Tab-separated table of C-alpha atoms and ligand atoms in Angstrom:
chain	number	residue	atom	x	y	z
A	278	UNK	CA	-121.832	185.901	-63.251
A	279	UNK	CA	-123.909	188.612	-61.643
A	280	UNK	CA	-126.619	188.385	-58.955
A	281	UNK	CA	-129.214	188.554	-61.906
A	282	UNK	CA	-127.947	185.216	-63.043
A	283	UNK	CA	-128.425	183.470	-59.675
A	284	UNK	CA	-127.936	179.866	-60.058
A	285	UNK	CA	-129.802	178.418	-57.179
A	286	UNK	CA	-132.704	179.918	-55.132
A	287	UNK	CA	-134.254	178.105	-52.064
A	288	UNK	CA	-137.280	179.713	-50.411
A	289	UNK	CA	-137.917	178.603	-46.874
A	290	UNK	CA	-141.272	179.261	-44.982
A	291	UNK	CA	-139.897	181.446	-42.322
A	292	UNK	CA	-136.581	182.995	-40.615
A	293	UNK	CA	-136.219	179.752	-38.321
A	294	UNK	CA	-136.441	177.095	-41.083
A	295	UNK	CA	-134.252	179.350	-43.363
A	296	UNK	CA	-131.488	179.149	-40.667
A	297	UNK	CA	-131.784	175.519	-40.104
A	298	UNK	CA	-131.664	174.993	-43.906
A	299	UNK	CA	-128.471	177.011	-44.527
A	300	UNK	CA	-126.902	175.370	-41.382
A	301	UNK	CA	-127.657	171.755	-42.806
A	302	UNK	CA	-126.323	173.123	-46.222
A	303	UNK	CA	-123.112	174.212	-44.598
A	304	UNK	CA	-122.555	171.016	-42.755
A	305	UNK	CA	-123.043	169.057	-46.061
A	306	UNK	CA	-120.558	171.482	-47.861
A	307	UNK	CA	-117.854	171.065	-45.128
A	308	UNK	CA	-118.400	167.325	-44.910
A	309	UNK	CA	-117.996	166.995	-48.845
A	310	UNK	CA	-114.702	168.996	-48.668
A	311	UNK	CA	-111.294	168.230	-47.883
A	312	UNK	CA	-108.525	170.488	-46.534
A	313	UNK	CA	-109.202	174.071	-45.104
A	314	UNK	CA	-112.721	175.201	-45.503
A	315	UNK	CA	-112.834	178.838	-45.477
A	316	UNK	CA	-116.207	181.094	-44.560
A	317	UNK	CA	-116.500	184.694	-44.955
A	318	UNK	CA	-119.231	185.531	-42.435
A	319	UNK	CA	-121.632	188.342	-42.873
A	320	UNK	CA	-122.769	190.633	-40.033
A	321	UNK	CA	-125.992	192.031	-38.847
A	322	UNK	CA	-128.806	190.139	-37.369
A	323	UNK	CA	-129.843	187.644	-40.101
A	324	UNK	CA	-127.020	185.233	-39.435
A	325	UNK	CA	-127.294	184.950	-35.717
A	326	UNK	CA	-129.817	181.928	-35.802
A	327	UNK	CA	-127.548	180.373	-38.429
A	328	UNK	CA	-124.499	180.590	-36.117
A	329	UNK	CA	-126.555	179.417	-33.000
A	330	UNK	CA	-127.571	176.278	-35.119
A	331	UNK	CA	-124.041	175.507	-36.185
A	332	UNK	CA	-123.188	175.645	-32.334
A	333	UNK	CA	-125.863	173.385	-31.317
A	334	UNK	CA	-124.118	170.200	-29.921
A	335	UNK	CA	-125.362	167.579	-32.297
A	336	UNK	CA	-124.916	169.613	-35.323
A	337	UNK	CA	-121.602	171.133	-34.214
A	338	UNK	CA	-120.393	167.411	-33.618
A	339	UNK	CA	-120.837	166.715	-37.422
A	340	UNK	CA	-118.476	169.356	-38.467
A	341	UNK	CA	-114.669	169.010	-38.693
A	342	UNK	CA	-113.865	172.376	-36.989
A	343	UNK	CA	-110.172	171.783	-37.254
A	344	UNK	CA	-110.468	172.378	-41.135
A	345	UNK	CA	-112.817	175.468	-40.747
A	346	UNK	CA	-111.367	178.902	-41.141
A	347	UNK	CA	-113.554	182.008	-40.292
A	348	UNK	CA	-113.333	185.332	-41.901
A	349	UNK	CA	-115.363	188.382	-42.108
A	350	UNK	CA	-116.831	190.033	-45.303
A	351	UNK	CA	-117.080	193.311	-43.403
A	352	UNK	CA	-116.821	194.719	-39.935
A	353	UNK	CA	-117.622	197.679	-37.979
A	354	UNK	CA	-114.546	199.654	-36.912
A	355	UNK	CA	-115.354	199.293	-33.201
A	356	UNK	CA	-113.454	197.255	-30.453
A	357	UNK	CA	-114.096	193.517	-30.744
A	358	UNK	CA	-116.066	193.761	-27.321
A	359	UNK	CA	-118.256	196.501	-28.711
A	360	UNK	CA	-122.044	195.545	-29.083
A	361	UNK	CA	-121.784	196.657	-32.645
A	362	UNK	CA	-119.006	194.083	-33.664
A	363	UNK	CA	-119.809	191.550	-36.133
A	364	UNK	CA	-116.922	189.345	-34.510
A	365	UNK	CA	-118.581	189.611	-31.076
A	366	UNK	CA	-121.865	188.508	-32.433
A	367	UNK	CA	-120.320	185.440	-34.057
A	368	UNK	CA	-118.160	184.806	-30.980
A	369	UNK	CA	-121.265	184.739	-28.624
A	370	UNK	CA	-123.537	182.960	-31.094
A	371	UNK	CA	-120.943	180.188	-32.190
A	372	UNK	CA	-117.256	180.437	-31.785
A	373	UNK	CA	-117.216	180.386	-27.840
A	374	UNK	CA	-119.385	177.199	-28.251
A	375	UNK	CA	-117.416	175.244	-30.733
A	376	UNK	CA	-113.917	173.624	-30.905
A	377	UNK	CA	-112.548	175.729	-33.621
A	378	UNK	CA	-108.811	176.434	-33.267
A	379	UNK	CA	-108.400	180.035	-32.132
A	380	UNK	CA	-105.674	180.391	-34.975
A	381	UNK	CA	-108.593	179.558	-37.469
A	382	UNK	CA	-110.664	182.565	-36.423
A	383	UNK	CA	-109.568	185.600	-38.454
A	384	UNK	CA	-111.303	188.633	-37.267
A	385	UNK	CA	-110.950	192.101	-38.866
A	386	UNK	CA	-108.382	194.050	-36.927
A	387	UNK	CA	-110.119	197.294	-35.319
A	388	UNK	CA	-107.222	199.191	-33.797
A	389	UNK	CA	-104.977	201.808	-35.438
A	390	UNK	CA	-106.646	203.574	-38.069
A	391	UNK	CA	-109.472	202.293	-40.400
A	392	UNK	CA	-106.986	202.309	-43.294
A	393	UNK	CA	-104.320	200.474	-41.622
A	394	UNK	CA	-107.051	197.865	-40.568
A	395	UNK	CA	-107.960	197.577	-44.175
A	396	UNK	CA	-104.319	196.960	-45.307
A	397	UNK	CA	-103.529	194.621	-42.499
A	398	UNK	CA	-106.852	192.427	-43.270
A	399	UNK	CA	-105.833	192.365	-46.979
A	400	UNK	CA	-102.490	190.919	-45.888
A	401	UNK	CA	-104.353	188.274	-43.746
A	402	UNK	CA	-106.304	187.270	-46.698
A	403	UNK	CA	-103.360	187.294	-49.145
A	404	UNK	CA	-101.369	185.085	-46.639
A	405	UNK	CA	-104.292	182.502	-46.548
A	406	UNK	CA	-104.649	182.575	-50.212
A	407	UNK	CA	-100.875	182.318	-50.853
A	408	UNK	CA	-101.191	184.926	-53.604
A	409	UNK	CA	-101.092	188.462	-54.260
A	410	UNK	CA	-103.733	188.467	-57.023
A	411	UNK	CA	-107.321	186.931	-57.132
A	412	UNK	CA	-107.443	183.938	-59.695
A	413	UNK	CA	-111.152	183.668	-60.617
A	414	UNK	CA	-110.434	180.041	-61.222
A	415	UNK	CA	-109.024	179.554	-57.673
A	416	UNK	CA	-111.640	180.797	-55.177
A	417	UNK	CA	-110.144	182.259	-51.888
A	418	UNK	CA	-113.285	181.183	-49.954
A	419	UNK	CA	-115.277	178.012	-50.075
A	420	UNK	CA	-118.204	180.008	-48.848
A	421	UNK	CA	-119.023	183.848	-48.805
A	422	UNK	CA	-121.965	184.366	-46.734
A	423	UNK	CA	-123.890	187.740	-47.490
A	424	UNK	CA	-126.612	189.586	-46.073
A	425	UNK	CA	-128.489	192.475	-47.620
A	426	UNK	CA	-129.585	195.711	-46.016
A	427	UNK	CA	-133.054	197.495	-46.649
A	428	UNK	CA	-131.085	199.952	-49.131
A	429	UNK	CA	-129.711	196.990	-50.996
A	430	UNK	CA	-126.111	197.256	-49.429
A	431	UNK	CA	-124.194	194.054	-48.952
A	432	UNK	CA	-121.165	193.630	-46.740
A	433	UNK	CA	-120.321	197.464	-46.231
A	434	UNK	CA	-120.664	198.219	-49.802
A	435	UNK	CA	-123.586	200.847	-49.692
A	436	UNK	CA	-125.537	202.410	-52.649
A	437	UNK	CA	-123.178	205.060	-54.540
A	438	UNK	CA	-120.118	204.205	-52.627
A	439	UNK	CA	-116.780	204.644	-54.473
A	440	UNK	CA	-115.882	201.384	-52.893
A	441	UNK	CA	-118.215	199.586	-55.352
A	442	UNK	CA	-115.997	200.372	-58.311
A	443	UNK	CA	-112.617	199.128	-56.295
A	444	UNK	CA	-111.164	196.242	-58.372
A	445	UNK	CA	-107.399	196.278	-57.015
A	446	UNK	CA	-107.656	196.512	-53.111
A	447	UNK	CA	-108.935	193.748	-51.627
A	448	UNK	CA	-110.224	195.422	-48.318
A	449	UNK	CA	-111.106	199.008	-48.021
A	450	UNK	CA	-112.168	201.414	-45.193
A	451	UNK	CA	-115.600	203.032	-45.633
A	452	UNK	CA	-115.783	206.257	-43.863
A	453	UNK	CA	-118.741	208.618	-43.444
A	454	UNK	CA	-121.421	206.310	-44.792
A	455	UNK	CA	-122.495	204.905	-41.287
A	456	UNK	CA	-121.899	206.394	-37.680
A	457	UNK	CA	-118.784	204.212	-37.427
A	458	UNK	CA	-116.228	203.554	-39.886
A	459	UNK	CA	-116.604	200.056	-41.841
A	460	UNK	CA	-114.045	197.615	-43.100
A	461	UNK	CA	-115.147	195.740	-46.132
A	462	UNK	CA	-113.950	193.462	-48.638
A	463	UNK	CA	-114.290	194.681	-52.297
A	464	UNK	CA	-116.552	193.055	-55.012
A	465	UNK	CA	-113.835	190.931	-56.615
A	466	UNK	CA	-112.788	189.398	-53.266
A	467	UNK	CA	-116.389	188.960	-52.309
A	468	UNK	CA	-116.857	187.035	-55.560
A	469	UNK	CA	-113.912	184.776	-54.944
A	470	UNK	CA	-115.812	181.943	-53.493
A	471	UNK	CA	-116.910	178.575	-54.607
A	472	UNK	CA	-120.248	179.525	-53.482
A	473	UNK	CA	-121.532	183.109	-52.756
A	474	UNK	CA	-124.520	182.768	-50.638
A	475	UNK	CA	-126.938	185.424	-49.793
A	476	UNK	CA	-129.172	184.825	-46.693
A	477	UNK	CA	-132.037	187.284	-46.824
A	478	UNK	CA	-135.414	187.274	-44.744
A	479	UNK	CA	-138.164	189.634	-44.056
A	480	UNK	CA	-140.872	191.399	-46.022
A	481	UNK	CA	-139.029	194.850	-45.633
A	482	UNK	CA	-136.312	193.696	-48.199
A	483	UNK	CA	-138.772	192.573	-50.896
A	484	UNK	CA	-138.274	195.452	-52.991
A	485	UNK	CA	-134.293	195.761	-52.720
A	486	UNK	CA	-134.071	191.921	-53.279
A	487	UNK	CA	-136.190	192.000	-56.556
A	488	UNK	CA	-134.077	194.886	-57.749
A	489	UNK	CA	-130.665	193.036	-56.687
A	490	UNK	CA	-131.902	189.918	-58.375
A	491	UNK	CA	-132.781	191.790	-61.631
A	492	UNK	CA	-129.158	193.096	-61.455
A	493	UNK	CA	-130.087	196.710	-60.874
A	494	UNK	CA	-126.832	198.409	-60.614
A	495	UNK	CA	-127.977	201.008	-58.209
A	496	UNK	CA	-128.324	198.096	-55.629
A	497	UNK	CA	-124.987	197.110	-54.376
A	498	UNK	CA	-126.248	193.341	-53.732
A	499	UNK	CA	-127.181	193.373	-57.540
A	500	UNK	CA	-123.498	194.098	-58.344
A	501	UNK	CA	-122.132	190.835	-56.668
A	502	UNK	CA	-121.175	188.183	-58.737
A	503	UNK	CA	-119.450	184.794	-58.092
A	504	UNK	CA	-116.526	183.060	-59.273
A	505	UNK	CA	-118.302	179.913	-58.479
A	506	UNK	CA	-122.056	179.457	-57.889
A	507	UNK	CA	-124.417	182.083	-56.476
A	508	UNK	CA	-127.077	180.903	-54.166
A	509	UNK	CA	-130.041	182.946	-52.568
A	510	UNK	CA	-131.300	181.360	-49.449
A	511	UNK	CA	-134.571	183.349	-48.681
A	512	UNK	CA	-137.679	183.136	-46.482
A	513	UNK	CA	-141.291	183.522	-47.902
A	514	UNK	CA	-141.755	186.904	-46.421
A	515	UNK	CA	-138.960	188.422	-48.668
A	516	UNK	CA	-139.634	186.242	-51.629
A	517	UNK	CA	-143.210	187.592	-51.397
A	518	UNK	CA	-144.506	184.600	-53.693
A	519	UNK	CA	-142.975	186.286	-56.635
A	520	UNK	CA	-139.654	184.118	-56.564
A	521	UNK	CA	-139.759	180.447	-57.998
A	522	UNK	CA	-137.268	178.285	-56.069
A	523	UNK	CA	-134.964	176.452	-58.382
A	524	UNK	CA	-134.465	173.489	-55.838
B	865	LIG	O1	-122.003	194.605	-41.108
B	865	LIG	C1	-123.243	194.480	-41.404
B	865	LIG	O2	-124.120	195.094	-41.203
B	865	LIG	C2	-123.511	193.528	-42.377
B	865	LIG	O3	-122.447	192.794	-42.761
B	865	LIG	C3	-124.419	193.991	-43.429
B	865	LIG	O4	-123.990	193.862	-44.789
B	865	LIG	C4	-125.689	193.257	-43.269
B	865	LIG	O5	-125.566	191.938	-43.972
B	865	LIG	C5	-126.832	193.806	-43.607
B	865	LIG	O6	-126.922	195.151	-43.140
B	865	LIG	C6	-128.222	192.997	-43.398
B	865	LIG	O7	-128.164	193.169	-42.043
B	865	LIG	P1	-129.550	192.418	-41.010
B	865	LIG	O8	-129.229	190.984	-41.390
B	865	LIG	O9	-129.164	192.888	-39.688
B	865	LIG	O10	-130.791	192.950	-41.775
């Protein structure tokens, strides 16, 4: 299933209502589940208000945090206390304010070399999955939350990157495409979710969003598929009145 065949699209009036909608969707998904609930988090700025809403006491109390496991779809190869760290953003916006067991938080390691970090994180994912190869009928994540950059990148898969064609390694180091190295999950692993969820907002992303949803192969977000369902949560600014919601 490609992004072109997105199963569900919701369009919310603005960034704030989008964040609230996705937070409520996640609360419901966790409540409807049993056993461990694994979420791969995206970085950047879009998910911050979502994380803040999940940490709001009344909403946080509706989540069984003992079952929630947090992973990252990508990370900047910087210390975990660096202002660019996706882990630090999630910690400050959510993790530090909710009763999630520390052992349920699985940040990407950012010590040693980028290549070693990628190998180590792949091991972390395989150990959680309890398998060495992705089985498309048995998703690794309950939810994989993705953003999209203005150039159509997602996670740290950038246009034209060799990492886009990686089908065996679960995690790769991306060097030289951004000021600091990146660690990113590869497409088969990003797809290994019961729900692959794009959260995209802002008029500046209208054009790459349209190309991604049309399955344009030059747009990394358009190459994403899902082993489960694929959902686009958008605000009206990025939808631009050109996208009909499906729900
Ligand atoms: O590490 C990262 O930066 C993200 O994982 C990246 O893929 C992000 O989702 C997009 O760049 C959108 O970023 P914004 O939400 O800040 O626009």
